[in-house]
PDB file of C-alpha atoms and ligand atoms in Angstrom:
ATOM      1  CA  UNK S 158       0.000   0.000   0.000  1.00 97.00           C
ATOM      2  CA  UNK S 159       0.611   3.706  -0.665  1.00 97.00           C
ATOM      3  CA  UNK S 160      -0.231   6.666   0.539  1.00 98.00           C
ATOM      4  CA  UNK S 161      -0.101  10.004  -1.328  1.00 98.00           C
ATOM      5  CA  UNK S 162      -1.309  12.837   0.770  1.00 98.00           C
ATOM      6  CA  UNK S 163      -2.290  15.700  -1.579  1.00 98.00           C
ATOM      7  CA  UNK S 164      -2.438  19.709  -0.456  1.00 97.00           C
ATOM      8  CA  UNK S 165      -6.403  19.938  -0.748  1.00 98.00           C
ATOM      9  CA  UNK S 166      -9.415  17.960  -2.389  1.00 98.00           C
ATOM     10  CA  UNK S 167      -9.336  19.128  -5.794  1.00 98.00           C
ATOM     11  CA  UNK S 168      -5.477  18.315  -6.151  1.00 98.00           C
ATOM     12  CA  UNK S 169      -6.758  14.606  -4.421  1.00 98.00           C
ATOM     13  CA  UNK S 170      -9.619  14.314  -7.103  1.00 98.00           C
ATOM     14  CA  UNK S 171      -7.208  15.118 -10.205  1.00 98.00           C
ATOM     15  CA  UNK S 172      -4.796  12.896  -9.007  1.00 98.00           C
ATOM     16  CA  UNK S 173      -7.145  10.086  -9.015  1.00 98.00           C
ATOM     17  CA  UNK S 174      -8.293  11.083 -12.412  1.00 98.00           C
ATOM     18  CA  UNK S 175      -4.358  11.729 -13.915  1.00 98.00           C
ATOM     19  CA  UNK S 176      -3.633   7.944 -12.762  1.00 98.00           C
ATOM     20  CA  UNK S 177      -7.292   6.777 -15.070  1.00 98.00           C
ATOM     21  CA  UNK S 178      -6.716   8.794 -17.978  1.00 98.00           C
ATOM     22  CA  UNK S 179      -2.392   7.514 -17.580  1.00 97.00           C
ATOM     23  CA  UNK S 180      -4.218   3.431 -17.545  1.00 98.00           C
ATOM     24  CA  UNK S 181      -6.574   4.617 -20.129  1.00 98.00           C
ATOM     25  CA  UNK S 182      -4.368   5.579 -22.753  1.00 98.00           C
ATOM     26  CA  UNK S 183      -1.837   2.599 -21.774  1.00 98.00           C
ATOM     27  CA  UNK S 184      -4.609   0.179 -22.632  1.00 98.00           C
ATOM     28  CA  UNK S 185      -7.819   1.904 -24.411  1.00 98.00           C
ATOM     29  CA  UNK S 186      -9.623  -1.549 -23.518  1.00 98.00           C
ATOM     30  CA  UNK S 187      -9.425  -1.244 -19.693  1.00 98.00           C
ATOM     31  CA  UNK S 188     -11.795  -2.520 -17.195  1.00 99.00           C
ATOM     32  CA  UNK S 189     -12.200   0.122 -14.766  1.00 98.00           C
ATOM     33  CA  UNK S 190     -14.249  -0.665 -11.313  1.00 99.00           C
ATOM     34  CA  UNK S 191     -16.367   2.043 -10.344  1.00 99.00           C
ATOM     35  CA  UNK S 192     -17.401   3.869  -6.924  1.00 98.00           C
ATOM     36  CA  UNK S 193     -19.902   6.532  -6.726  1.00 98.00           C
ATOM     37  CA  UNK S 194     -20.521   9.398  -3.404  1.00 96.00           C
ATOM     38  CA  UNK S 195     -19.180  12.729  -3.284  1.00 96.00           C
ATOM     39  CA  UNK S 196     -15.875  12.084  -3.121  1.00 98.00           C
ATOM     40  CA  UNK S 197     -16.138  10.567  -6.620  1.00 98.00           C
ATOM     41  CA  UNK S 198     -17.677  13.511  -8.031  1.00 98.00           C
ATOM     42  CA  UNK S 199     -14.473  15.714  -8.981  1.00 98.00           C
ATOM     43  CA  UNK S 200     -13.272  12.752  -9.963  1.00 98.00           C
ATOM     44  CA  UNK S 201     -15.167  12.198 -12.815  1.00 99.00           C
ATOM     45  CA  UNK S 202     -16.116  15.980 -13.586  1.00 98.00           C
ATOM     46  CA  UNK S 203     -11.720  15.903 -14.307  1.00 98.00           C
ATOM     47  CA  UNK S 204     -11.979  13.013 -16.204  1.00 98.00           C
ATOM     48  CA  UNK S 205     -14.817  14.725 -18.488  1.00 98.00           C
ATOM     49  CA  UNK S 206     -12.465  17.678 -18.574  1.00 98.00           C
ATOM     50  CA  UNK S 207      -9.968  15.321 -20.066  1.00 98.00           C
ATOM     51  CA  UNK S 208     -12.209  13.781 -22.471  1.00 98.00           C
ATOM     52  CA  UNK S 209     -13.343  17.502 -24.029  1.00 98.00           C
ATOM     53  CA  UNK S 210      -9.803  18.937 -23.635  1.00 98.00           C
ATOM     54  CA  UNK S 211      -7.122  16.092 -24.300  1.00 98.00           C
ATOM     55  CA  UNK S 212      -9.882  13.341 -26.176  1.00 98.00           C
ATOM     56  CA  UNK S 213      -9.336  11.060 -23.494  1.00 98.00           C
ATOM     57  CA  UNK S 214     -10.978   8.245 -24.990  1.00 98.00           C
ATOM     58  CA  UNK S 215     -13.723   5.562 -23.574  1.00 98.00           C
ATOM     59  CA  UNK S 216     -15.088   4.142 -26.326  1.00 98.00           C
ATOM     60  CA  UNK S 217     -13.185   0.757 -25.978  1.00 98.00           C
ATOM     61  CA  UNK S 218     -13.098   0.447 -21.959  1.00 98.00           C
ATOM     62  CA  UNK S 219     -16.060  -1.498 -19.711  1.00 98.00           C
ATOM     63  CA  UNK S 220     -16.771  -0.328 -16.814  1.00 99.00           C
ATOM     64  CA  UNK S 221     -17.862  -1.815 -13.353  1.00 99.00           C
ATOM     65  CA  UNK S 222     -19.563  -0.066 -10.569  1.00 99.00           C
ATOM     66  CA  UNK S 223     -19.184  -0.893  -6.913  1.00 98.00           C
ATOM     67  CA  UNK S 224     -22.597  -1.583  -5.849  1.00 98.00           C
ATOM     68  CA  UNK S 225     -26.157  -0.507  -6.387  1.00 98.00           C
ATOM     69  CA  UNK S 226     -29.566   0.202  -3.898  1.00 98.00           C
ATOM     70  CA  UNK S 227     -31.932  -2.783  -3.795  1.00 98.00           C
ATOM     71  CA  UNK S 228     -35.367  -1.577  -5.303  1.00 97.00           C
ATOM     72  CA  UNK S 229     -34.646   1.039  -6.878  1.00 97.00           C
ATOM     73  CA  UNK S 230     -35.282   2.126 -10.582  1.00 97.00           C
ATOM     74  CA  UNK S 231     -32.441   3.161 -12.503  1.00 96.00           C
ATOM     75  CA  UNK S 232     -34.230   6.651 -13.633  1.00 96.00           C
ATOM     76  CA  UNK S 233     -34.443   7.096  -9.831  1.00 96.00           C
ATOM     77  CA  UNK S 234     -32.125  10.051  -9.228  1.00 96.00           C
ATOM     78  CA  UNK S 235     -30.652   8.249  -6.144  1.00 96.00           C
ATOM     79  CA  UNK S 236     -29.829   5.213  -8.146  1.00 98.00           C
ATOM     80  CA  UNK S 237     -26.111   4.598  -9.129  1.00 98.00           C
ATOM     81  CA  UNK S 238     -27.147   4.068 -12.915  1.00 98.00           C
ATOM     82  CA  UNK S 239     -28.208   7.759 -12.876  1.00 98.00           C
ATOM     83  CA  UNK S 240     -25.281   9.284 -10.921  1.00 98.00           C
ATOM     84  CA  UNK S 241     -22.962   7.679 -13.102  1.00 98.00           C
ATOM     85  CA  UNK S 242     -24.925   8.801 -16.164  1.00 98.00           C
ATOM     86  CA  UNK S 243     -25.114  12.132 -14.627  1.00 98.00           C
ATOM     87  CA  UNK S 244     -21.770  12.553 -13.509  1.00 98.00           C
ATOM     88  CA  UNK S 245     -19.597  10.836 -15.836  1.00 98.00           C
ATOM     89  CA  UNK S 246     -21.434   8.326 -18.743  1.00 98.00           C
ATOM     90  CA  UNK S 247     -23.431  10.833 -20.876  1.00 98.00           C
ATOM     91  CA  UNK S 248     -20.775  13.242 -20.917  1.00 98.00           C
ATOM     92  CA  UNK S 249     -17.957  10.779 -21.896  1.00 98.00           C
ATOM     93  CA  UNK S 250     -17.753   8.765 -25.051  1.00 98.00           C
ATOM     94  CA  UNK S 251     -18.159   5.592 -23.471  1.00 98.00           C
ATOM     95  CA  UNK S 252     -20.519   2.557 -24.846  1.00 98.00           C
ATOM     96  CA  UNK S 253     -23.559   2.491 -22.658  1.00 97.00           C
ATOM     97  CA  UNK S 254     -23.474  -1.038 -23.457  1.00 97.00           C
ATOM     98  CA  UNK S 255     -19.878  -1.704 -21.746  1.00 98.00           C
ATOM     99  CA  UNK S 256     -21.327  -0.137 -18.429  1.00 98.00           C
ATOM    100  CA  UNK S 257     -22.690  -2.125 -15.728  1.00 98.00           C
ATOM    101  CA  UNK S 258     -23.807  -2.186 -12.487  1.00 98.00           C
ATOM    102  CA  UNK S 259     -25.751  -4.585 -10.265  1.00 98.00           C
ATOM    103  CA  UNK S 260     -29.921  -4.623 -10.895  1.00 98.00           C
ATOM    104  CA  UNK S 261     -31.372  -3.426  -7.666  1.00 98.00           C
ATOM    105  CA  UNK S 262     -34.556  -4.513  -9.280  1.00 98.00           C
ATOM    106  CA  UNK S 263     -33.843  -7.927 -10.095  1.00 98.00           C
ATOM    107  CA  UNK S 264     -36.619 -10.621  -9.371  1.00 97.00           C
ATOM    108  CA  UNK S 265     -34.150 -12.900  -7.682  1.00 98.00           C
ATOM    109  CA  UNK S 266     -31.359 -10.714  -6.289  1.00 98.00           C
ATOM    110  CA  UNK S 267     -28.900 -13.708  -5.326  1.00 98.00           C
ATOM    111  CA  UNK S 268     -28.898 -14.883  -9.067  1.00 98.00           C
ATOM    112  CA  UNK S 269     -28.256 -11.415 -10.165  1.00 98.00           C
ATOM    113  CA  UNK S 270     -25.228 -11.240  -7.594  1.00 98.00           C
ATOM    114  CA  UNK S 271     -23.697 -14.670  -9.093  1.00 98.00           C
ATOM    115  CA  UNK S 272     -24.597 -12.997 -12.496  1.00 98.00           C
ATOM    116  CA  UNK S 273     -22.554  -9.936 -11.822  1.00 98.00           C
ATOM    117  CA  UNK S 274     -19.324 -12.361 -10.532  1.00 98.00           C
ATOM    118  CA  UNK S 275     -19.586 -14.179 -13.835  1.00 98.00           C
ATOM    119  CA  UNK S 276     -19.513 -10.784 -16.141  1.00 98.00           C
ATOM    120  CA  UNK S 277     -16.768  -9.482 -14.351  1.00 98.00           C
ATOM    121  CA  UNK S 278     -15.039 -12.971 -15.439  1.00 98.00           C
ATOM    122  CA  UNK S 279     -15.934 -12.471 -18.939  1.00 98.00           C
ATOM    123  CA  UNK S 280     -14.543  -9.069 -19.244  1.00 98.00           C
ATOM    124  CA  UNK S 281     -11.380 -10.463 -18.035  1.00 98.00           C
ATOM    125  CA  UNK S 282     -11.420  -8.900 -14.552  1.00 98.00           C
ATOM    126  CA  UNK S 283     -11.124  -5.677 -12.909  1.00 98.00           C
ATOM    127  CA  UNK S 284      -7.892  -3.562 -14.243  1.00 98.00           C
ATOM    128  CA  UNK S 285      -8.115  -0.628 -12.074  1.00 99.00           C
ATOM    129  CA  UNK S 286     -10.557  -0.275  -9.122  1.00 99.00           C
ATOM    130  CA  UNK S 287     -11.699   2.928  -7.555  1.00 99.00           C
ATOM    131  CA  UNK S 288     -12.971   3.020  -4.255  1.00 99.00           C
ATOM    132  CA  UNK S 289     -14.137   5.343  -1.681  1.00 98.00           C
ATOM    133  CA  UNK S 290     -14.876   5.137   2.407  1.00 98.00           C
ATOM    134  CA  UNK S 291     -17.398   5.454   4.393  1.00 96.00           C
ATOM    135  CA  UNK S 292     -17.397   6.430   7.866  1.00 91.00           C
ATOM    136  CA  UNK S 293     -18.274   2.959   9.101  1.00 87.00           C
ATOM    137  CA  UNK S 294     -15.030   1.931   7.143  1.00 96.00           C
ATOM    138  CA  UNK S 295     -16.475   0.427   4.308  1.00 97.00           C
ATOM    139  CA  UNK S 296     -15.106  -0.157   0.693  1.00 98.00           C
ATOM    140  CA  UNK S 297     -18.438  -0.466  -1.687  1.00 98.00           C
ATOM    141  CA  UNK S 298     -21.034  -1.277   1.026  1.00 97.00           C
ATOM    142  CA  UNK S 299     -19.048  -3.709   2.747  1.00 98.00           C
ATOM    143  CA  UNK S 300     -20.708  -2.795   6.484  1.00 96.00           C
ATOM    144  CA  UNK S 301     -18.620  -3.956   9.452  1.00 96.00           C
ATOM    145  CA  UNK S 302     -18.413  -7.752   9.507  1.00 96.00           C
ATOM    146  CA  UNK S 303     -18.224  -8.090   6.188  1.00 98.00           C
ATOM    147  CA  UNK S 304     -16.224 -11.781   5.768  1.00 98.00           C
ATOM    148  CA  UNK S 305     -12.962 -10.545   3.706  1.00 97.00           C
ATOM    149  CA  UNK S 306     -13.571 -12.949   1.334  1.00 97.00           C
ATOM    150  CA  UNK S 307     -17.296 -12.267   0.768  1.00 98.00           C
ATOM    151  CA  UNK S 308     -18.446 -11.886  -3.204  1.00 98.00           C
ATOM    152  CA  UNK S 309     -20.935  -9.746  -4.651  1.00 98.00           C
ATOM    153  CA  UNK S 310     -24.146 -10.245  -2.465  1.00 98.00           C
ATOM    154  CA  UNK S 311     -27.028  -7.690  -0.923  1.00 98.00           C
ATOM    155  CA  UNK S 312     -26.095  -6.324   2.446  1.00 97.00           C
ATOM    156  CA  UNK S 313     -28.099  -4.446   4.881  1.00 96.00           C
ATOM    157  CA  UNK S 314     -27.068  -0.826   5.144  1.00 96.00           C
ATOM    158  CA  UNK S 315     -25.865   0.308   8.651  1.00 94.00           C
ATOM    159  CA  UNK S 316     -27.263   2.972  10.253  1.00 93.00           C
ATOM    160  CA  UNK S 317     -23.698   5.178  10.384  1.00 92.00           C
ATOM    161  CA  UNK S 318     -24.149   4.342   6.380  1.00 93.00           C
ATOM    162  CA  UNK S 319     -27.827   5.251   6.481  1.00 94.00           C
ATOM    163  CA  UNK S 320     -27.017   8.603   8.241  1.00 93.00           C
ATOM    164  CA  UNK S 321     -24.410   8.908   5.921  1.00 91.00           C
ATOM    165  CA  UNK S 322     -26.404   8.964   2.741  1.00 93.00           C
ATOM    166  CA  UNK S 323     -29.986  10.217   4.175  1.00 94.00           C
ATOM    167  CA  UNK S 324     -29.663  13.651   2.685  1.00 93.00           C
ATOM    168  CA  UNK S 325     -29.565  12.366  -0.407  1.00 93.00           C
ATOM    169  CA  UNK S 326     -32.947  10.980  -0.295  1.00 95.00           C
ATOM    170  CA  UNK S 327     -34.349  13.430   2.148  1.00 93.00           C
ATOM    171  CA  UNK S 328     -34.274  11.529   5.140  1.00 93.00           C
ATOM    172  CA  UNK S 329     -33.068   8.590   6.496  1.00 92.00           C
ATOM    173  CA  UNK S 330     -36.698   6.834   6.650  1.00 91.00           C
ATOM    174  CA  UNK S 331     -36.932   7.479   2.850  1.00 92.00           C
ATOM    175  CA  UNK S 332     -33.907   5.410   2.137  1.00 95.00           C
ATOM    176  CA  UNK S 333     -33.535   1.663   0.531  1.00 97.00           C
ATOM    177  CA  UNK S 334     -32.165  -0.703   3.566  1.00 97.00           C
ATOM    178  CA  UNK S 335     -30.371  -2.896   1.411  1.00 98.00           C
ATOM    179  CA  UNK S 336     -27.840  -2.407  -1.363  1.00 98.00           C
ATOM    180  CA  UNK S 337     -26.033  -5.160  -3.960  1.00 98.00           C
ATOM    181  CA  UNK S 338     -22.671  -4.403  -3.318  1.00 98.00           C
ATOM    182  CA  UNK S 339     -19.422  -6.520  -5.046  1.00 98.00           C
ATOM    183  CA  UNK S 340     -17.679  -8.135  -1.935  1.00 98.00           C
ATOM    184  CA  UNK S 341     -14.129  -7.466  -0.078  1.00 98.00           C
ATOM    185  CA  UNK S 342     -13.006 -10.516  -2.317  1.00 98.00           C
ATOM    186  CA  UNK S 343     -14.208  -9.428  -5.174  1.00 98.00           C
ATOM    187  CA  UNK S 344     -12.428  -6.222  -4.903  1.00 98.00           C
ATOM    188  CA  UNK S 345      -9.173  -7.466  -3.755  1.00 98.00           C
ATOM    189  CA  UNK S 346      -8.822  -9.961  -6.726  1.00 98.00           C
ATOM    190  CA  UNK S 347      -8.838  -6.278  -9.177  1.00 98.00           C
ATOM    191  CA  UNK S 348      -5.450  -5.507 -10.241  1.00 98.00           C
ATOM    192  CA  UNK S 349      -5.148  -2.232  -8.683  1.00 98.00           C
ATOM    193  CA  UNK S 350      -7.170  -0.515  -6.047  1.00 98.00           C
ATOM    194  CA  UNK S 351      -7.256   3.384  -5.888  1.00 98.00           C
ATOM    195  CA  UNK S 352      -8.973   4.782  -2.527  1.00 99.00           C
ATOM    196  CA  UNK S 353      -9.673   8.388  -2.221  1.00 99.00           C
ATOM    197  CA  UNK S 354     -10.961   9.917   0.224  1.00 98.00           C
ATOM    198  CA  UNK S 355     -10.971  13.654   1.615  1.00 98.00           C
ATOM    199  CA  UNK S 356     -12.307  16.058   4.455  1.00 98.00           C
ATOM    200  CA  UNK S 357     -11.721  15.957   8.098  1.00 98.00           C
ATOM    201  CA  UNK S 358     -14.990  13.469   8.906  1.00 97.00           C
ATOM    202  CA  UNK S 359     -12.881  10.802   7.325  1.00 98.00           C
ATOM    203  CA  UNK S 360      -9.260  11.269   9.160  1.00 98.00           C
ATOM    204  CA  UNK S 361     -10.378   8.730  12.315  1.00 98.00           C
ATOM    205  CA  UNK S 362     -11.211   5.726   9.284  1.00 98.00           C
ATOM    206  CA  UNK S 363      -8.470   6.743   6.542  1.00 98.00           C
ATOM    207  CA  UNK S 364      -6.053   6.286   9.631  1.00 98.00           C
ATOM    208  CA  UNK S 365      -7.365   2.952  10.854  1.00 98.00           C
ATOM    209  CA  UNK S 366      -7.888   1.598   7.296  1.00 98.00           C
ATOM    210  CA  UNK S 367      -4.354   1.901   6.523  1.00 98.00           C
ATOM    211  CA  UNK S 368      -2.558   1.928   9.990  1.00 98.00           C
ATOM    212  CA  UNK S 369      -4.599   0.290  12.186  1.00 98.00           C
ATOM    213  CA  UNK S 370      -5.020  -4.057  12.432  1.00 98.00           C
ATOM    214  CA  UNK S 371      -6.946  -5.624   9.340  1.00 98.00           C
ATOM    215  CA  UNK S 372     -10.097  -5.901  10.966  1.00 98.00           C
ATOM    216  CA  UNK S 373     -13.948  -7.108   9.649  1.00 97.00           C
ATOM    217  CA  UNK S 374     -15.531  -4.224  11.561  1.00 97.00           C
ATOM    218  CA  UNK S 375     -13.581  -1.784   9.037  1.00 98.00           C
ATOM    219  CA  UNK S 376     -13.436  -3.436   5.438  1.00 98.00           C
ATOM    220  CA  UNK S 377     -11.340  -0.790   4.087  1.00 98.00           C
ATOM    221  CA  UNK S 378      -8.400  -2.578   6.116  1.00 98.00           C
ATOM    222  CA  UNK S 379      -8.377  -5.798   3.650  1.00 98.00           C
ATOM    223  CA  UNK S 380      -6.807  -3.389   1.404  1.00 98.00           C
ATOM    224  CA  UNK S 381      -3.320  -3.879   2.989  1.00 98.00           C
ATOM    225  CA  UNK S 382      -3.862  -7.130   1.762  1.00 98.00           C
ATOM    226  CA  UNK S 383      -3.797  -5.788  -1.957  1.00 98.00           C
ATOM    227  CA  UNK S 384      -0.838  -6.061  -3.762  1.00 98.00           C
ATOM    228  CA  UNK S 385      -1.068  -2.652  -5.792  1.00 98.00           C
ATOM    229  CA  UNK S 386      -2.854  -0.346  -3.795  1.00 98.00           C
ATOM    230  CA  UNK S 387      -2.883   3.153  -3.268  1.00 98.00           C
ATOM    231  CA  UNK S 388      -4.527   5.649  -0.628  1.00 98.00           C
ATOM    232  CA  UNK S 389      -4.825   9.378  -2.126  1.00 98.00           C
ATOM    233  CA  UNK S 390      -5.836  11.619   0.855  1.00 98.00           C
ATOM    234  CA  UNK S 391      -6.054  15.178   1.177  1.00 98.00           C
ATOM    235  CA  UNK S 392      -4.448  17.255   4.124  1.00 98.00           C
ATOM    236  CA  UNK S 393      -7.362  17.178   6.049  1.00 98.00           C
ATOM    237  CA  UNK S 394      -7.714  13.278   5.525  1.00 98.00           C
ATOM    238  CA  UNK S 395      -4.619  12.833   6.256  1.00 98.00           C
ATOM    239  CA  UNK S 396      -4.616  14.722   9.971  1.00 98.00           C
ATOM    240  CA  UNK S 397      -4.424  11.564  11.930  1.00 98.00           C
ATOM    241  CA  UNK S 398      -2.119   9.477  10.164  1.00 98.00           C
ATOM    242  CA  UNK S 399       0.827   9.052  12.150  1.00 98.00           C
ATOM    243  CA  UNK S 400       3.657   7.719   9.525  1.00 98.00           C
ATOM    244  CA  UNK S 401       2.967  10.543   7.167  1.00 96.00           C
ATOM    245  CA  UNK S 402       6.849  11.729   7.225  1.00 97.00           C
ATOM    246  CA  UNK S 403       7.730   8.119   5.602  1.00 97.00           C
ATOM    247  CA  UNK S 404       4.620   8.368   3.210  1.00 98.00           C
ATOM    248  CA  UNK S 405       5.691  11.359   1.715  1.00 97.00           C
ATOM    249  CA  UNK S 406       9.034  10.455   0.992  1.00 97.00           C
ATOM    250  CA  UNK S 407       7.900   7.703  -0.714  1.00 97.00           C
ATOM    251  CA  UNK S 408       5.453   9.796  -3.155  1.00 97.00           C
ATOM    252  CA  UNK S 409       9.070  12.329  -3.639  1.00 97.00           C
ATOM    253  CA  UNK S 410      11.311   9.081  -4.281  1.00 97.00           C
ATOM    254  CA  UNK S 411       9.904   6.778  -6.084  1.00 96.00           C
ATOM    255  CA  UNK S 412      10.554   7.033  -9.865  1.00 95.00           C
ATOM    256  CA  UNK S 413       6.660   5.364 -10.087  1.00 93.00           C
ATOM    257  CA  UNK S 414       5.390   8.622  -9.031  1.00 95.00           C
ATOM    258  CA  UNK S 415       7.516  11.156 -10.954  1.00 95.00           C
ATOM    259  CA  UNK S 416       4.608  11.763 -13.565  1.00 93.00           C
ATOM    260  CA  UNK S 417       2.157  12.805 -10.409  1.00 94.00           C
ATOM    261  CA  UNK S 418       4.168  15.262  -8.446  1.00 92.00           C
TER     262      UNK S 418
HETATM  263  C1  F6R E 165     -20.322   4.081  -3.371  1.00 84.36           C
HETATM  264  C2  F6R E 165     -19.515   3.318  -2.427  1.00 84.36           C
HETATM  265  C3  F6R E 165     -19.231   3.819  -1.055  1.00 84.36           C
HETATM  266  C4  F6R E 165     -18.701   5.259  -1.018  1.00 84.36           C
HETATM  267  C5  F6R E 165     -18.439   5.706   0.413  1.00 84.36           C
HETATM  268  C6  F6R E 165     -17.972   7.143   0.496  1.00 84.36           C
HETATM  269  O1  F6R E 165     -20.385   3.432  -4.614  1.00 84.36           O
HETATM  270  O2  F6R E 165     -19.101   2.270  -2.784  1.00 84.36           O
HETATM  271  O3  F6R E 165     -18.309   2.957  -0.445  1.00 84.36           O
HETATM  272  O4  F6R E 165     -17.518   5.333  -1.766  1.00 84.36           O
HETATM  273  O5  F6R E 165     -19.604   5.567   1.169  1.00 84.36           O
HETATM  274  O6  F6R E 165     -18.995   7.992   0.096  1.00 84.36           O
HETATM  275  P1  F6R E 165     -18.782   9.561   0.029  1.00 84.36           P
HETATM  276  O7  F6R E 165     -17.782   9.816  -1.033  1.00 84.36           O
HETATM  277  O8  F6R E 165     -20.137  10.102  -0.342  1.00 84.36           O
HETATM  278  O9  F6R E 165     -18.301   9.998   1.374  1.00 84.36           O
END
């Protein structure tokens, strides 16, 4: 694991982005894994910069998102399907038809979850995976307890997630109590994991994710388990990390990062 701390969120964000569009052009048929939240959102408003200004290019690449709500629609504007149509799909060239996330609508939700698995075989597997945190630690909505081996399966939603996400949907009792979500597992077998996260409310997990014991109750800590994996933070994300000397001096020394500083 890595850790690049970053001077503010927007520098964060485009760093994020810089390392996509760098995989992108490297292999125009990557298989990118997908997060959504508001972390994610300067993320992809960069990459759409990229696409208008430097014809970054998505027409070949698939794309896999993190998770989904159970039941609901995906014209609902709290669906995943429409934030990532909102926020990065209809503004990119990508092929609608190489984008997929779980059905929250599906009939039989465990045969949609083994369905999901399977697809993400076919396409060869995960090349780069982006991932935010929640404040109950979780990496797509893997709540606390989540096995570290689990697949993509529905989970109930915690209520530090629920409060997390209410505003979104105007209140927490307003909110789906389920969501499809790929598993700790299935995340760890992509080839590279990119978490970002940003803002003061997430210093306490950013610091146990990636200093503290690998742990069920926080999922994000499987990640130290992850061969290629690095944690962008911003300053304020980064306020209770206690190594952040030795971090830093990684990000100046290694040749790796030379392209990002
Ligand atoms: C969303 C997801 C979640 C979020 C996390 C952080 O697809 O998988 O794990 O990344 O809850 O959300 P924000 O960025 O809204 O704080």
């Amino acid at each position: 694991m890595e850790v690049i701390i970053q001077p503010n969120e927007p520098a964060a964000a485009a760093l994020v982005a810089n390392i996509v569009a760098h995989d992108l052009r490297a292999n125009p048929h990557l298989v990118l894994g997908l997060a959504t939240g508001r972390t994610m959102e300067q993320v992809y408003r960069k990459l759409v910069t990229l696409h208008k200004e430097q014809r970054l290019d998505f027409s070949l690449c698939s794309t896999f998102n993190l998770d989904e709500y159970v039941g609901l629609i995906p014209a609902d504007p709290n669906s995943y399907r429409h934030y990532m149509e909102h926020h990065l799909f209809r503004n990119v060239n990508v092929d609608t038809r190489n984008t997929h996330l779980p059905n929250g609508m599906a009939q039989d939700l465990d045969a949609e979850c083994a369905h999901y698995e399977k697809l993400i075989q076919r396409f060869g597997g995960i090349d780069l995976q982006l991932l935010g945190i929640g404040k109950a630690g979780h990496i797509g909505f893997n709540e606390p307890l989540s096995a570290l081996r689990s697949r993509t399966r529905v989970k109930a939603l915690t209520p530090t997630t629920l409060k997390q996400n209410a505003s979104f949907f105007g209140g927490e009792d307003k909110m789906p109590r389920r969501a499809i979500t790929m598993g700790v597992g299935t995340i760890l077998e992509s080839r590279r994991c990119i978490l970002l996260a940003t803002g003061e409310s997430k210093a306490e997990v950013v610091a146990k994710a990636v200093e503290g014991p690998i742990t069920n109750m926080i999922s994000a800590t499987a990640l130290q388990l992850h061969p290629h994996c690095s944690v962008v933070v911003d300053e304020a994300a980064a306020s209770q990390l206690k190594e952040r000397e030795y971090y830093e001096w990684i990000f100046a020394n290694e040749p790796e990062w030379e392209p990002y500083r």
